[in-house]
XYZ file of C-alpha atoms in Angstrom:
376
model
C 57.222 -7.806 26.861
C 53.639 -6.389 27.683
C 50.962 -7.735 25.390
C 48.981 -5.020 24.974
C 44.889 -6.171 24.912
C 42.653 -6.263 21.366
C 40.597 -3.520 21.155
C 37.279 -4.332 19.409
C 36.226 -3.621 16.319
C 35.330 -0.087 15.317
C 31.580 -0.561 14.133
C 29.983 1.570 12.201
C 28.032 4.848 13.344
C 24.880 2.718 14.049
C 24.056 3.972 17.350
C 25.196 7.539 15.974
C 23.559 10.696 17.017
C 19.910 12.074 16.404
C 19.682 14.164 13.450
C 17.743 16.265 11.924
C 17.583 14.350 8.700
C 17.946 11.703 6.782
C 17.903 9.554 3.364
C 17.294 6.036 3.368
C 18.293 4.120 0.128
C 17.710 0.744 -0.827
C 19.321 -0.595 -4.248
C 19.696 -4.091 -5.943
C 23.116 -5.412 -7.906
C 22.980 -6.116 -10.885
C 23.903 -9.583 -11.075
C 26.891 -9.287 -13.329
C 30.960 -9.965 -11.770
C 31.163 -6.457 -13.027
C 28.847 -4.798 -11.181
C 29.953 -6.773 -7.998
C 33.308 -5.775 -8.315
C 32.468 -2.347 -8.920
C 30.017 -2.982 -5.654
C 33.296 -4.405 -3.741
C 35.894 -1.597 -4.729
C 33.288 0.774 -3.851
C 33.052 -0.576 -0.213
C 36.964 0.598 0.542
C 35.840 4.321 -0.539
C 32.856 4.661 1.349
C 34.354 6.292 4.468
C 36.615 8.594 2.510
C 33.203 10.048 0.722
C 31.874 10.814 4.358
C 34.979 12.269 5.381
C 35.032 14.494 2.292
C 31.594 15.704 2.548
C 31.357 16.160 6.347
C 34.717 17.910 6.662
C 32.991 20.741 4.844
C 30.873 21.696 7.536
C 32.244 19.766 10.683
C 28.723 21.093 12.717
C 26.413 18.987 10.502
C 27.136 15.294 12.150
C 27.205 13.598 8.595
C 27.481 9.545 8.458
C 26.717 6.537 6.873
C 25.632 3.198 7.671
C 26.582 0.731 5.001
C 24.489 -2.597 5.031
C 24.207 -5.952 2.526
C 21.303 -8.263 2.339
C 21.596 -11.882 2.363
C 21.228 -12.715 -1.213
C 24.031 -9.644 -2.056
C 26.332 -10.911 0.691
C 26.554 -14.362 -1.109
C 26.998 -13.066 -4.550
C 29.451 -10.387 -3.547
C 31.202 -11.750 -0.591
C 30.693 -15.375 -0.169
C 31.917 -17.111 2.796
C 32.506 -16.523 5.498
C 29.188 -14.724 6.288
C 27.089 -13.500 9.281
C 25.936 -16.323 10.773
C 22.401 -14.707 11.554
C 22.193 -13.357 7.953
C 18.572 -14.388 6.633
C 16.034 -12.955 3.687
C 13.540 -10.509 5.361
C 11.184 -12.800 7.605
C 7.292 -11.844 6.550
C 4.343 -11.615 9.259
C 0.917 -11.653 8.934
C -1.282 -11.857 6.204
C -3.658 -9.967 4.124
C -3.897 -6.026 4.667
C -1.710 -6.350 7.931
C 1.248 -7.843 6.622
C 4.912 -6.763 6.719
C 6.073 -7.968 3.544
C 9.669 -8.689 2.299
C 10.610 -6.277 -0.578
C 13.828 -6.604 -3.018
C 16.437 -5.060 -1.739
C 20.628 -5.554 -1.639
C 22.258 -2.588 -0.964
C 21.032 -0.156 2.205
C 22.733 3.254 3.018
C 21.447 4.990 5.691
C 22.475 8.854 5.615
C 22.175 11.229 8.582
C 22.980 14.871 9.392
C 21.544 18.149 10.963
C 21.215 19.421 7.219
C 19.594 17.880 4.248
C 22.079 19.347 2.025
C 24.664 17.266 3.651
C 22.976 14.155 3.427
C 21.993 14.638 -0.212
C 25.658 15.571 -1.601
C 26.691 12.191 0.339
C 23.621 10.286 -1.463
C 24.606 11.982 -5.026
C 28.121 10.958 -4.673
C 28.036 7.695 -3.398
C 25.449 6.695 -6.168
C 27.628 8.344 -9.391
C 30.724 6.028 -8.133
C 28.027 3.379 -8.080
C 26.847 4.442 -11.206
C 25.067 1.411 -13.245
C 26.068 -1.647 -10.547
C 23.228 -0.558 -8.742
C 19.327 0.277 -9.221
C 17.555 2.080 -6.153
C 14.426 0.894 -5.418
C 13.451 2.754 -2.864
C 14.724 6.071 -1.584
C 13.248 8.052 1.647
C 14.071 11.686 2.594
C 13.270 12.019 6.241
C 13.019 14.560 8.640
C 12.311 15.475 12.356
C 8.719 16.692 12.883
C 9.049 19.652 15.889
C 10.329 17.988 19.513
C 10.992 14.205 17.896
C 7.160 13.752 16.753
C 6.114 10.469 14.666
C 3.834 11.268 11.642
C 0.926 10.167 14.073
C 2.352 13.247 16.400
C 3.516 10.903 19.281
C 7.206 11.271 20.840
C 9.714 8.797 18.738
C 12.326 6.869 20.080
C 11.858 7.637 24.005
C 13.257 4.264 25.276
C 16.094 4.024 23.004
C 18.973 2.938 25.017
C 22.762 5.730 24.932
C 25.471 5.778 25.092
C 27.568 2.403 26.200
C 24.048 0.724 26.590
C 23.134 1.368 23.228
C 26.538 -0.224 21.191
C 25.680 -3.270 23.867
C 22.139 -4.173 22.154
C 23.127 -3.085 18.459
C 27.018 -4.276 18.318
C 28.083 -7.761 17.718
C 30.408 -9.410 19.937
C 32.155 -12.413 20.649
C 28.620 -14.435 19.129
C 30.123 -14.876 15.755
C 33.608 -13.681 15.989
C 34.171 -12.775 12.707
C 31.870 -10.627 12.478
C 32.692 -8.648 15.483
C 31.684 -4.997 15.402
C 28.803 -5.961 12.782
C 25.048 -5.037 13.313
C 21.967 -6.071 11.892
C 19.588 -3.623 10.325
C 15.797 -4.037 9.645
C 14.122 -1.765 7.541
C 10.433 -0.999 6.979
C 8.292 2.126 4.995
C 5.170 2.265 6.543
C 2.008 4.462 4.925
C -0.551 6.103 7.329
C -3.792 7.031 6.929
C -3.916 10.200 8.395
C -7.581 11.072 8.167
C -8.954 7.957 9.955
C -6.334 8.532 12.703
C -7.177 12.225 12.997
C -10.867 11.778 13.576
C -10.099 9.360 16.584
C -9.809 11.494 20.059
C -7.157 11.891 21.514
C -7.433 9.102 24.347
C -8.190 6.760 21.967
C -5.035 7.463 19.948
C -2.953 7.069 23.445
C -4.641 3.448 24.197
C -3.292 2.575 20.599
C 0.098 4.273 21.310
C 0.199 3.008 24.815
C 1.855 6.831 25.904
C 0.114 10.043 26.541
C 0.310 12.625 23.285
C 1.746 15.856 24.663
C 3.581 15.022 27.641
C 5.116 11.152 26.584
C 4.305 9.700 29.958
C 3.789 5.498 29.732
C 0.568 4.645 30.310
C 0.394 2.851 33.711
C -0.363 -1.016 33.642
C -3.663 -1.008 34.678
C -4.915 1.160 32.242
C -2.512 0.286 28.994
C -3.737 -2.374 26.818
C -2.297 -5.049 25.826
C -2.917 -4.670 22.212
C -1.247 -1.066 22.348
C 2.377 -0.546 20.302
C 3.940 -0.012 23.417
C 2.979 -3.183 24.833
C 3.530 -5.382 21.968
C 7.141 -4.355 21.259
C 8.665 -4.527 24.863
C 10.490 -7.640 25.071
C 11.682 -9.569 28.530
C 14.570 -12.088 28.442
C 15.633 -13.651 31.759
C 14.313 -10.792 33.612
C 15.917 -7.962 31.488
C 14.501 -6.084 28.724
C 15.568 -6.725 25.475
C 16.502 -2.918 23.766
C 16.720 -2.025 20.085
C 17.944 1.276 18.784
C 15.766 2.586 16.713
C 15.979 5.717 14.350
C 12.828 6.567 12.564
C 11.658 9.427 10.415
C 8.988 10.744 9.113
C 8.169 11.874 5.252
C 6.039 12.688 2.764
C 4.569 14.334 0.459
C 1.292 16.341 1.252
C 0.191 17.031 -2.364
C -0.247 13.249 -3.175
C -1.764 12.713 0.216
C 1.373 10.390 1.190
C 1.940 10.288 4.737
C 4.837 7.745 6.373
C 7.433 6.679 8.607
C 10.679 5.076 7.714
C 11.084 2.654 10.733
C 15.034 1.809 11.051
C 16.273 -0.874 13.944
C 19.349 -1.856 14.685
C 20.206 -4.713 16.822
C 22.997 -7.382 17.709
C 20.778 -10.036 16.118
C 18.134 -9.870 14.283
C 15.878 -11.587 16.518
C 14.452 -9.202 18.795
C 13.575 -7.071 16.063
C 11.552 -10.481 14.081
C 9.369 -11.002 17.657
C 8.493 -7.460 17.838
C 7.298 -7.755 14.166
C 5.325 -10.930 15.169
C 3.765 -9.642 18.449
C 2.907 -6.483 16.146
C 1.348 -8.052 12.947
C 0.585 -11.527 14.372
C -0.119 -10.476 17.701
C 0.579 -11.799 21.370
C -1.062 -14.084 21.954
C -2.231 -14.598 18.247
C -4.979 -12.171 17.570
C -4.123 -9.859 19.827
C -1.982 -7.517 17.151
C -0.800 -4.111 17.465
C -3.991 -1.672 16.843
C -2.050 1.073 14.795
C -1.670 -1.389 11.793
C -5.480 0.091 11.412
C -4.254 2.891 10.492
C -0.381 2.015 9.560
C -0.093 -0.135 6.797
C 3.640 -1.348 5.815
C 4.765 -1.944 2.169
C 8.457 -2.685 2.232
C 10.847 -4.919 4.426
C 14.517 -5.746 3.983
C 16.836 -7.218 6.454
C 20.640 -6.379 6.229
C 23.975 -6.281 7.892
C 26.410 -3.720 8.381
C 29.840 -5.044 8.797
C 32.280 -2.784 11.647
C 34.533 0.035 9.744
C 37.211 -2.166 9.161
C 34.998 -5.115 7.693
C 33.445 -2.693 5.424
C 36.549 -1.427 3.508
C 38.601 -4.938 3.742
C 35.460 -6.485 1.967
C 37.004 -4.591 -1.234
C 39.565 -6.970 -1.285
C 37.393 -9.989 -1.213
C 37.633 -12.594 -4.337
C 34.648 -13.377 -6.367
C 32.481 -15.604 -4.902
C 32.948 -17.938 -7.667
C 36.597 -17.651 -8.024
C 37.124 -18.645 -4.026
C 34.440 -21.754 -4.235
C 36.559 -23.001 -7.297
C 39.587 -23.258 -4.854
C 38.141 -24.093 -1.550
C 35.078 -26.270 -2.803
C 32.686 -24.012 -1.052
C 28.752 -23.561 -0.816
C 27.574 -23.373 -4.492
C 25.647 -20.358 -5.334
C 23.492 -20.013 -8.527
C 23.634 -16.413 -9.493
C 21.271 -16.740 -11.831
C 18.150 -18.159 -9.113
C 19.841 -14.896 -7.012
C 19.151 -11.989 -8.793
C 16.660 -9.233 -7.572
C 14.224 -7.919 -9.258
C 12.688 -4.340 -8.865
C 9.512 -3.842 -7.114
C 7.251 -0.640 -6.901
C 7.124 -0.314 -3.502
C 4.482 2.210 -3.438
C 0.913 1.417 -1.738
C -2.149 3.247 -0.142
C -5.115 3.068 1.635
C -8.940 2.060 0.306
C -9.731 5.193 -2.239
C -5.861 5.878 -3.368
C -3.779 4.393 -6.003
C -3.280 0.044 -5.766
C -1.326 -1.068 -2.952
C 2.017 -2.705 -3.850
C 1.072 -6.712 -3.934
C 3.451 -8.575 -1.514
C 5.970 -10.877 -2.197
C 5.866 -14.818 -1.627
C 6.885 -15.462 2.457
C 10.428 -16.280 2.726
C 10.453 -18.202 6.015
C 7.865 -20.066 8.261
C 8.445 -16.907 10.644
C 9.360 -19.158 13.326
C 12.175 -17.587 15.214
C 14.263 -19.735 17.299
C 15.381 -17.226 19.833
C 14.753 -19.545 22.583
C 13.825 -17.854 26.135
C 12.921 -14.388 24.646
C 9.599 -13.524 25.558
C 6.976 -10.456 25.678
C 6.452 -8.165 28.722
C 3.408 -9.600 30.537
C 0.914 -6.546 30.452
C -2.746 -6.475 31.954
């Protein structure tokens, strides 16, 4: 008889197509074994809502990304769990800081028409119903030919195809959690009228590409302070890739100008020394010069298990009912619970600026060899 090989697991659409737009949502459990069960039957429907809404107009590339924090993975799930599955890692300090915000629950929503993603978003919340509180929720969209707010080019070295399920897919690493990917979230705030008064070569220095045509700055003349710069990353010779999805949003009226930055990665590490080369700097000091004028003011980390992880987790036992029986980690749910942060901020002369949360790490990453691009 012919054994017939294993395929891998079916991950979820995290290295799915580009789309026209988008809705970010970030939620906290209530920390009740109600509200996680509801939370864990929910997880075997999830696919079924995307099939339902997306069937109805087969053009509009609907999905959904389904990702857990580390403090909702214990109280839902329990063990076994990622083994790279951390609290949001915070960098830097004062006003450029990328600071960890609450957060349990992330769905990431794409398609070519809003309508789509918001009929996915409206379901998927009623069958949530009271488990869940959203703390933050983004409605994104593509700005002309793939623009940033800050009218730059978005996403030009993201790695396709076959190349990009190799950097965002887990493997063999933690077998268990084959077909998983972590997520890293961030809402950042721009102000628009201090980076609209700098010319336009100035801008490209910061950006480290040229505006209208995307080009790369050559070596000689990028700096080493410019985005580009600070969030290539070199391991062993090869470049370290992330996919990344961003969008931009708003709201014009109340002078709110942003980008949703969304990563996904294998581990979470390359995404962590990015962070630190941006808000820290490399070498310290030497930090990315667009947090002038970019100021971030939320920050979750999460993972999203493969297809078939996601809607088997509905069949998981209580955390508390499977430590009873196998003498397990011991989790207080009550030291676990969320709470619910405004996540809104601005610039000098607007409204307060969110104040950050306590640092959850020493931001030390342990990713042994990886290392920044050497730039002039």
């Amino acid at each position: 008889m012919i054994e017939r090989p294993t395929c891998p697991p079916e991950p979820q659409p995290v290295a799915g197509s580009v789309t026209r737009s988008a809705i970010f949502l970030v939620a906290t459990v209530r920390d009740d074994e109600a509200a996680h069960a509801s939370v864990r039957g929910w997880c075997a429907d999830a696919a079924a809502y995307v099939r339902a809404v997306g069937k109805r107009v087969p053009a509009g590339n609907l999905s959904c990304v389904v990702a857990f924090s580390d403090n909702a993975w214990d109280r839902l799930f329990g063990d076994p769990r990622p083994a790279e599955l951390h609290p949001f890692r915070e960098f830097g300090s004062g006003q450029r800081l990328a600071p960890a915000t609450p957060g349990d629950l992330l769905l990431h929503i794409r398609a070519d028409q809003m309508d789509l993603c918001f009929e996915l978003a409206t379901l998927m919340l009623n069958k949530l119903g009271d488990a869940v509180s959203v703390v933050d929720e983004v409605h994104g969209f593509r700005y002309f030919d793939m623009r940033s707010m800050v009218g730059f080019v978005d996403g030009t070295e993201n790695p396709e195809g076959r190349e990009a399920l190799g950097f965002t897919v887990m493997g063999d690493e933690d077998p268990e959690f084959a077909g998983g990917s972590f997520v890293l979230v961030q809402k950042y705030l721009h102000d628009m009228t201090a980076w609209n008064a700098l010319p336009v070569e100035a801008q490209e220095r910061i950006i480290g590409r040229t505006k209208l045509s995307d080009v790369e700055l050559d070596e000689g003349v990028k700096p080493s302070w410019s985005h580009s710069a600070l969030t290539t990353l070199e391991e062993d010779g090869k470049e370290i890739k992330i996919v990344r999805d961003n969008m931009p949003f708003g709201r014009p009226g109340a002078g709110e100008f942003g980008t949703y930055f969304i990563g996904y990665a294998r581990s979470p590490a390359p995404i962590e020394q990015m962070l630190e080369n941006m808000f820290v700097g490399r070498p310290p000091g030497n930090y990315d010069r667009l947090l002038d004028f970019s100021k971030a003011v939320t920050g979750g980390l999460f993972f999203a298990p493969s297809a078939a992880l996601l809607e088997a987790l509905a069949e998981r036992e209580a955390p508390a009912v499977a430590e009873s029986t196998a003498l397990a980690r011991l989790i207080d749910v009550s030291s676990t619970a969320t709470p619910v942060l405004d996540v809104t901020a601005s610039f000098p002369g607007q409204s307060s600026p969110t104040q950050p949360s306590a640092a959850l790490a020493d931001g030390s990453l342990h990713i042994g060899s990886l290392k920044g691009v050497s730039q002039a």
